Tab-separated table of N, CA, C and O in Angstrom:
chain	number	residue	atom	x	y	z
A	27	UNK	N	0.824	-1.188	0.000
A	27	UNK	CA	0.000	0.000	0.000
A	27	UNK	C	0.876	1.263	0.000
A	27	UNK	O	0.503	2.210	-0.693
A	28	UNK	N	1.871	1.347	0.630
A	28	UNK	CA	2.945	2.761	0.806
A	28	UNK	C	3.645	2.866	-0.284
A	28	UNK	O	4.039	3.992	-0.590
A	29	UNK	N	4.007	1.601	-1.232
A	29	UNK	CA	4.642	1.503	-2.708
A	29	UNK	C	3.722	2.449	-3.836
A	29	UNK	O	4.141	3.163	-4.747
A	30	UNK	N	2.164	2.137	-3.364
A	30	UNK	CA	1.176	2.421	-4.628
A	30	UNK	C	1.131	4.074	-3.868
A	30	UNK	O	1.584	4.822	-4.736
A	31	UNK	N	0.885	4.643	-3.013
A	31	UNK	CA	1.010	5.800	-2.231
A	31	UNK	C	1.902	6.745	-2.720
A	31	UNK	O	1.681	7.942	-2.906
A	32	UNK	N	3.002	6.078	-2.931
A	32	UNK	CA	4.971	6.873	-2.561
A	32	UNK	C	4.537	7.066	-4.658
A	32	UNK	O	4.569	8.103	-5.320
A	33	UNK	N	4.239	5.857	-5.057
A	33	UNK	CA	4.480	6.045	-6.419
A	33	UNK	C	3.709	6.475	-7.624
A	33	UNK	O	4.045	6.540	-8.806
A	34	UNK	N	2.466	6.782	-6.951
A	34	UNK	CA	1.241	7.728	-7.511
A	34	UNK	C	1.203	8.796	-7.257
A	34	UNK	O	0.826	9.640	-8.070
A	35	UNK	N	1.644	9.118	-5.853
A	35	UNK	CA	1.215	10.636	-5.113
A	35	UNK	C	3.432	11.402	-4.955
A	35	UNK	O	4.519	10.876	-4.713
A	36	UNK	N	2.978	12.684	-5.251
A	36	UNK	CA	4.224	13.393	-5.187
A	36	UNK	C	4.910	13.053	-3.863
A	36	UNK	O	4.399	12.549	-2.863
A	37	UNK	N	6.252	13.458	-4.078
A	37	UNK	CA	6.497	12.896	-2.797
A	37	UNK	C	7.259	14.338	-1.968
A	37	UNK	O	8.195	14.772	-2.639
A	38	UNK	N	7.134	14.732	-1.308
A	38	UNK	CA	7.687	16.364	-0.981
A	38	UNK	C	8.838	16.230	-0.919
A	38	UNK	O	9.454	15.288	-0.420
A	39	UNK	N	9.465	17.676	-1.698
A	39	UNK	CA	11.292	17.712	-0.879
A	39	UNK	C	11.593	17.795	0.545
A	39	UNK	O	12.641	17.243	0.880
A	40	UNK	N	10.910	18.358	1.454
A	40	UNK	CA	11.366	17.952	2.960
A	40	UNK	C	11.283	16.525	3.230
A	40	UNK	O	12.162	16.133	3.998
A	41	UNK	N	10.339	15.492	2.744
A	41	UNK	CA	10.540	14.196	3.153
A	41	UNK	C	11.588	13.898	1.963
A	41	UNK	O	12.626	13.353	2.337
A	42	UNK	N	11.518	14.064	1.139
A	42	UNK	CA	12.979	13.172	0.328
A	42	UNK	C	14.009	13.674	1.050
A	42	UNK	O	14.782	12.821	1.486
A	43	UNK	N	14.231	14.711	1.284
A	43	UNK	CA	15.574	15.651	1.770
A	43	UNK	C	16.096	14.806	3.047
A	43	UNK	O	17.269	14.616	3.369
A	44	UNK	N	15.120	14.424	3.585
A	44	UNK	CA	14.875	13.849	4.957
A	44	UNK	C	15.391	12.765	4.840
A	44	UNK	O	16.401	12.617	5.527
A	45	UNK	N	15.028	11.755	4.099
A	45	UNK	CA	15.161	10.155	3.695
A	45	UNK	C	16.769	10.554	3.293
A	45	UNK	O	17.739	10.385	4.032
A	46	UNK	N	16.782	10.959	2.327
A	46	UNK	CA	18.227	10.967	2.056
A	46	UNK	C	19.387	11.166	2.428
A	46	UNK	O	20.464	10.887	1.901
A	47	UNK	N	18.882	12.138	4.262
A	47	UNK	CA	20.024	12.691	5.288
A	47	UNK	C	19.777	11.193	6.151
A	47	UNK	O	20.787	10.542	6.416
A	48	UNK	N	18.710	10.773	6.490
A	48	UNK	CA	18.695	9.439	6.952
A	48	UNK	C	19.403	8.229	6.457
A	48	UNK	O	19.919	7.340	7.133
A	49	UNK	N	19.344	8.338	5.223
A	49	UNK	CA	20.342	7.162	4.614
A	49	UNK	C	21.917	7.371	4.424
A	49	UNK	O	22.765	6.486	4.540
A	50	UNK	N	22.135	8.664	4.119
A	50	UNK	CA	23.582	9.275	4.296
A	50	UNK	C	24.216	8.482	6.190
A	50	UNK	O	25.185	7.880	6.654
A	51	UNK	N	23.125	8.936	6.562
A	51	UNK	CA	23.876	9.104	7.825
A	51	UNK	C	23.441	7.447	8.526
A	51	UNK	O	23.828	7.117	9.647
A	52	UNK	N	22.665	6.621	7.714
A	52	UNK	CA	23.433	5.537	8.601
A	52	UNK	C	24.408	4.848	7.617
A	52	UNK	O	24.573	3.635	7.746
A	53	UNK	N	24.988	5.436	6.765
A	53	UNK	CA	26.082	4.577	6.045
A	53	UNK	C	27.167	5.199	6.420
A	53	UNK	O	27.958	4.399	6.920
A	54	UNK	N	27.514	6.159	6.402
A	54	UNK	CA	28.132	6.654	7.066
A	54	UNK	C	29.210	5.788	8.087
A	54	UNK	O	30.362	5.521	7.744
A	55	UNK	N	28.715	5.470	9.178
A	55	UNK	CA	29.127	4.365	10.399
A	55	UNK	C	29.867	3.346	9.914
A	55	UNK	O	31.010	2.972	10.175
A	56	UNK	N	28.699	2.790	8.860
A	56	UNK	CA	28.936	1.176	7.925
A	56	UNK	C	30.234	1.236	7.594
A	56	UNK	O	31.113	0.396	7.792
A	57	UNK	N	30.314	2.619	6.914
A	57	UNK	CA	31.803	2.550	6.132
A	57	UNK	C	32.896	2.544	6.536
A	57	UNK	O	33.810	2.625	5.716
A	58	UNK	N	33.184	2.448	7.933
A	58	UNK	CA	34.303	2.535	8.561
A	58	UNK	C	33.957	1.183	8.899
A	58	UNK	O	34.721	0.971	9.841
A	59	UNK	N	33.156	-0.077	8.693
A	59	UNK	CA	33.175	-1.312	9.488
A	59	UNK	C	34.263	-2.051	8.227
A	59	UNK	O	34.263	-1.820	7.018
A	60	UNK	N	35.113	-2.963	8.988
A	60	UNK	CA	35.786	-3.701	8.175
A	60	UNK	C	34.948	-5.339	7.254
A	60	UNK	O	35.568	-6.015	6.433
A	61	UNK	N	33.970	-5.529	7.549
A	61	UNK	CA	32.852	-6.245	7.599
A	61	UNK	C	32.117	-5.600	6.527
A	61	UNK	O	31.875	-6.390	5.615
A	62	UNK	N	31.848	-4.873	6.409
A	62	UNK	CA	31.060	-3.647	5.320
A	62	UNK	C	31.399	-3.683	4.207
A	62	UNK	O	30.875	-4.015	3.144
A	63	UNK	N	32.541	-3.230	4.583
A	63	UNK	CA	33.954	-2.946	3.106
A	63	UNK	C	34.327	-4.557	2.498
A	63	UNK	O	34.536	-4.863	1.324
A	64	UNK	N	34.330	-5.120	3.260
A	64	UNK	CA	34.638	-6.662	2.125
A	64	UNK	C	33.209	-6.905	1.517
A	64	UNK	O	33.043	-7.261	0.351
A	65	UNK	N	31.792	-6.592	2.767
A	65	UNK	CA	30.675	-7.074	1.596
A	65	UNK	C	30.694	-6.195	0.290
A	65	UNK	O	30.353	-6.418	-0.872
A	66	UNK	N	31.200	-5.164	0.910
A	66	UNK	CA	30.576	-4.061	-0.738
A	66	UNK	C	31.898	-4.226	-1.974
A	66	UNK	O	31.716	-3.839	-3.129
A	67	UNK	N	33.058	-4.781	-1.571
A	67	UNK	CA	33.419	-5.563	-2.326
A	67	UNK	C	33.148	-6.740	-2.999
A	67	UNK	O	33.165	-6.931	-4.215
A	68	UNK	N	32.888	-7.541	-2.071
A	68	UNK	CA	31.776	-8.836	-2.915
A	68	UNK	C	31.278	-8.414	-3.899
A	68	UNK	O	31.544	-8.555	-5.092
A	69	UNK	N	30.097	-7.568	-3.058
A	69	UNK	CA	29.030	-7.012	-3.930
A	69	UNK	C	29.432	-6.170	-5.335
A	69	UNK	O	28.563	-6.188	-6.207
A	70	UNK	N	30.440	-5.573	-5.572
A	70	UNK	CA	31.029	-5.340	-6.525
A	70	UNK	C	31.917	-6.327	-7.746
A	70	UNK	O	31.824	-6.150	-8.961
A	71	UNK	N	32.585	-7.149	-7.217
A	71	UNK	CA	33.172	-8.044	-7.713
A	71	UNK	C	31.655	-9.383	-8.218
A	71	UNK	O	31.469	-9.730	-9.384
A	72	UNK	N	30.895	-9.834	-7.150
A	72	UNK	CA	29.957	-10.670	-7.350
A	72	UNK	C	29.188	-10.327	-8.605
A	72	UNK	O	29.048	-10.985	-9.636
A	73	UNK	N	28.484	-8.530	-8.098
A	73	UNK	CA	26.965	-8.553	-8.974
A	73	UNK	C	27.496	-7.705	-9.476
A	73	UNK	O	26.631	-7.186	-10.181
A	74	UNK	N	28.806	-6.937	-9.654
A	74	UNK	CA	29.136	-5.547	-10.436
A	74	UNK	C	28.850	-4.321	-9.851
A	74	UNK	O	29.358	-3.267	-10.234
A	75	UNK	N	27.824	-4.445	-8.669
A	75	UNK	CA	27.291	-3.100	-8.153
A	75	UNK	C	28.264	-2.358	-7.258
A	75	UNK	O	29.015	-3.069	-6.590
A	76	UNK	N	28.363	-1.151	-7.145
A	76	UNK	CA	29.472	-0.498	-6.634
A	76	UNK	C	28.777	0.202	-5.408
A	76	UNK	O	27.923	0.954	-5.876
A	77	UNK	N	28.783	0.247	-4.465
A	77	UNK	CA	27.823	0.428	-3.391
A	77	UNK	C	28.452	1.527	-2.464
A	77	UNK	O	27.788	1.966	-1.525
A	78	UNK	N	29.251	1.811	-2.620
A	78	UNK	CA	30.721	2.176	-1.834
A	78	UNK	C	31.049	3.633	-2.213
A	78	UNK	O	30.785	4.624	-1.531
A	79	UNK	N	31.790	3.601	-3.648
A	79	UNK	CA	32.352	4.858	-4.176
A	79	UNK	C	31.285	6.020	-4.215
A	79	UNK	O	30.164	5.815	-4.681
A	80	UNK	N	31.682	7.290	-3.692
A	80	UNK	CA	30.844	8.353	-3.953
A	80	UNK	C	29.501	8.411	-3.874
A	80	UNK	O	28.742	9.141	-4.512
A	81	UNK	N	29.126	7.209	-2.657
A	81	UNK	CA	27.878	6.934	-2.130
A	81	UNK	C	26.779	8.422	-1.338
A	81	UNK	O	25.571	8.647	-1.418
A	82	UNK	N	27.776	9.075	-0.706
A	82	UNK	CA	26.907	10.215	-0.016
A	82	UNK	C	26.638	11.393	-1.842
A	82	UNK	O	25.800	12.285	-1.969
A	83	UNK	N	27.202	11.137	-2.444
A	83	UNK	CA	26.846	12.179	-4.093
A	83	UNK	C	25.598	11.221	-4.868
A	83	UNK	O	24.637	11.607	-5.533
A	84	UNK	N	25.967	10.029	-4.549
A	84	UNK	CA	25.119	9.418	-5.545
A	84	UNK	C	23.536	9.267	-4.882
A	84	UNK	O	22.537	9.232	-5.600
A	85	UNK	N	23.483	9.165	-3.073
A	85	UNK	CA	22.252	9.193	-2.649
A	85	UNK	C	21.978	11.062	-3.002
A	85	UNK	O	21.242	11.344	-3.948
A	86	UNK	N	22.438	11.875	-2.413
A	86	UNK	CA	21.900	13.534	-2.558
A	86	UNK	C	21.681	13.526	-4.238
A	86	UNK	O	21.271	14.645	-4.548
A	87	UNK	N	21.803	12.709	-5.363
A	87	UNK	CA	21.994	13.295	-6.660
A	87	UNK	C	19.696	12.426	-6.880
A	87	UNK	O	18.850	12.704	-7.730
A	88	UNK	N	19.629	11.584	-5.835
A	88	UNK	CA	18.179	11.103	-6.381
A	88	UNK	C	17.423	11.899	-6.318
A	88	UNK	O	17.529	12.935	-5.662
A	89	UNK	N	16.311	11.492	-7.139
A	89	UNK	CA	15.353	13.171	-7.267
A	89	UNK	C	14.192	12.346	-7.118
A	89	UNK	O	14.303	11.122	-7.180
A	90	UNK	N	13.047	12.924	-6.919
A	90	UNK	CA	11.356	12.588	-6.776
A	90	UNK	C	11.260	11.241	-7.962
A	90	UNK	O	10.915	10.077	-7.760
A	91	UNK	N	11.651	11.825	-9.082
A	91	UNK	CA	10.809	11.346	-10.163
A	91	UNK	C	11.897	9.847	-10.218
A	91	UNK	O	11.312	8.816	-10.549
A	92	UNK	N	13.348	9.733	-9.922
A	92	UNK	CA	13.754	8.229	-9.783
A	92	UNK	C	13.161	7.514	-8.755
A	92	UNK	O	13.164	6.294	-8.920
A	93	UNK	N	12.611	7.967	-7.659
A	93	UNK	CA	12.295	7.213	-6.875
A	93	UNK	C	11.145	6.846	-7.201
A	93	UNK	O	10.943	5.636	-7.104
A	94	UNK	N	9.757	7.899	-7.794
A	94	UNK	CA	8.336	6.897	-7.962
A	94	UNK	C	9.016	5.961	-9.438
A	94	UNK	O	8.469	4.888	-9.691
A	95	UNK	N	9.887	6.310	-10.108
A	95	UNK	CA	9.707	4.877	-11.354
A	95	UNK	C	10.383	3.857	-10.572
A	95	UNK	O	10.184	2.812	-11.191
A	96	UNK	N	11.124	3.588	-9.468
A	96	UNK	CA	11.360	2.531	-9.054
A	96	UNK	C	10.559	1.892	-8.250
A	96	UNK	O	10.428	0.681	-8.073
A	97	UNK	N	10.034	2.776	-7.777
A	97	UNK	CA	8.461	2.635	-7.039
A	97	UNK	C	7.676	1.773	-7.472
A	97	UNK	O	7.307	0.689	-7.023
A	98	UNK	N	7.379	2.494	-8.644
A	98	UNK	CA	6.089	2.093	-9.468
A	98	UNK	C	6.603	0.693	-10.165
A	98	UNK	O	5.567	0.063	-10.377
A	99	UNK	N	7.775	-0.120	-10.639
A	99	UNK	CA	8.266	-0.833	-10.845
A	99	UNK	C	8.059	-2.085	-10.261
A	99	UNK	O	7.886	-3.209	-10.733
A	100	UNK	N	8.155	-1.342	-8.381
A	100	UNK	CA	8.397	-2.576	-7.608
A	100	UNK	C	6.764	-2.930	-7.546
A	100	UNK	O	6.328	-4.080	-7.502
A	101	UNK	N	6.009	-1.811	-7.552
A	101	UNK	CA	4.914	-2.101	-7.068
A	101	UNK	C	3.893	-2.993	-8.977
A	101	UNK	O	2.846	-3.588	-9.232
A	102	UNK	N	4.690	-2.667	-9.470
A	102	UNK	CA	4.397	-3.769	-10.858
A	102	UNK	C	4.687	-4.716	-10.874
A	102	UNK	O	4.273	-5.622	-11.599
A	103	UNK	N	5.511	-4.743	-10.039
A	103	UNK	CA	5.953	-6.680	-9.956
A	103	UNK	C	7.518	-6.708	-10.833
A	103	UNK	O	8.135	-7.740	-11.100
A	104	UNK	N	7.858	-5.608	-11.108
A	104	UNK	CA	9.299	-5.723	-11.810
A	104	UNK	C	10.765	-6.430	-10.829
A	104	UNK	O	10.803	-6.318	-9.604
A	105	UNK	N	11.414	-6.842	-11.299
A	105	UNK	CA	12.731	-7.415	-10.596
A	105	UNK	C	13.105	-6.486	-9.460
A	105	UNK	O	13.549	-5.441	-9.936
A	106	UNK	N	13.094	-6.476	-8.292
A	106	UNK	CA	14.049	-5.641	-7.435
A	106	UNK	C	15.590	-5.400	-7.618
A	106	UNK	O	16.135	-4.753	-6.723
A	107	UNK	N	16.417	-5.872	-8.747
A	107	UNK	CA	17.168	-5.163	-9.308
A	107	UNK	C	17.648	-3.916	-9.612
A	107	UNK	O	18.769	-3.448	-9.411
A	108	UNK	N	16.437	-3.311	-10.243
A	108	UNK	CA	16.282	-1.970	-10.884
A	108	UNK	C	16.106	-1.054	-9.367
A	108	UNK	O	15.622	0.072	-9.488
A	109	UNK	N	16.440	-1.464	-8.146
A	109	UNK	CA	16.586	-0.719	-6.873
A	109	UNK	C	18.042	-0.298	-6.883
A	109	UNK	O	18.386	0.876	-6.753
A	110	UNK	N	18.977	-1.426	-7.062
A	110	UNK	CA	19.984	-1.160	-6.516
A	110	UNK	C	21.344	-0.434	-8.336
A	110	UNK	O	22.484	-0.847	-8.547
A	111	UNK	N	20.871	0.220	-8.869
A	111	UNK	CA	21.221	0.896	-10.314
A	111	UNK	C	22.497	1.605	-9.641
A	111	UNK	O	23.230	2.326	-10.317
């Protein structure tokens, strides 16, 4: 129900602004774990995804309109893939 919500209805810049200082800031921590840094290596080497580099630019660079098409994606039944781009 919050998928069909988030991805029909606008979503305000104080709550994105918000989400995005929230997610900055618990990775943040992560990245100093030595535990972290080998998964997001995996995860790079495994699936190709780079999770790591220039992470606090690449969350502040999302805008309204990437988040409802991934939205609207998940809430289509599309691969949860197209989350982690």
């Amino acid at each position: 129900r919050a998928l069909i919500e988030v991805s029909t209805n606008n979503l305000s810049k104080a709550d994105l602004e918000s989400y995005k200082n929230l997610l900055v800031n618990s990775m943040d921590p992560q990245v100093k774990d030595p535990r972290f840094i080998a998964s997001a290596i995996g995860t790079r080497l495994l699936d190709g995804k780079d999770i790591l580099t220039n992470y606090q630019t690449k969350i502040k660079a999302v805008t309204a309109d990437m988040v409802r098409e991934i939205l609207s994606g998940l809430n289509s039944s599309e691969k949860i893939e197209t989350v982690i781009r």
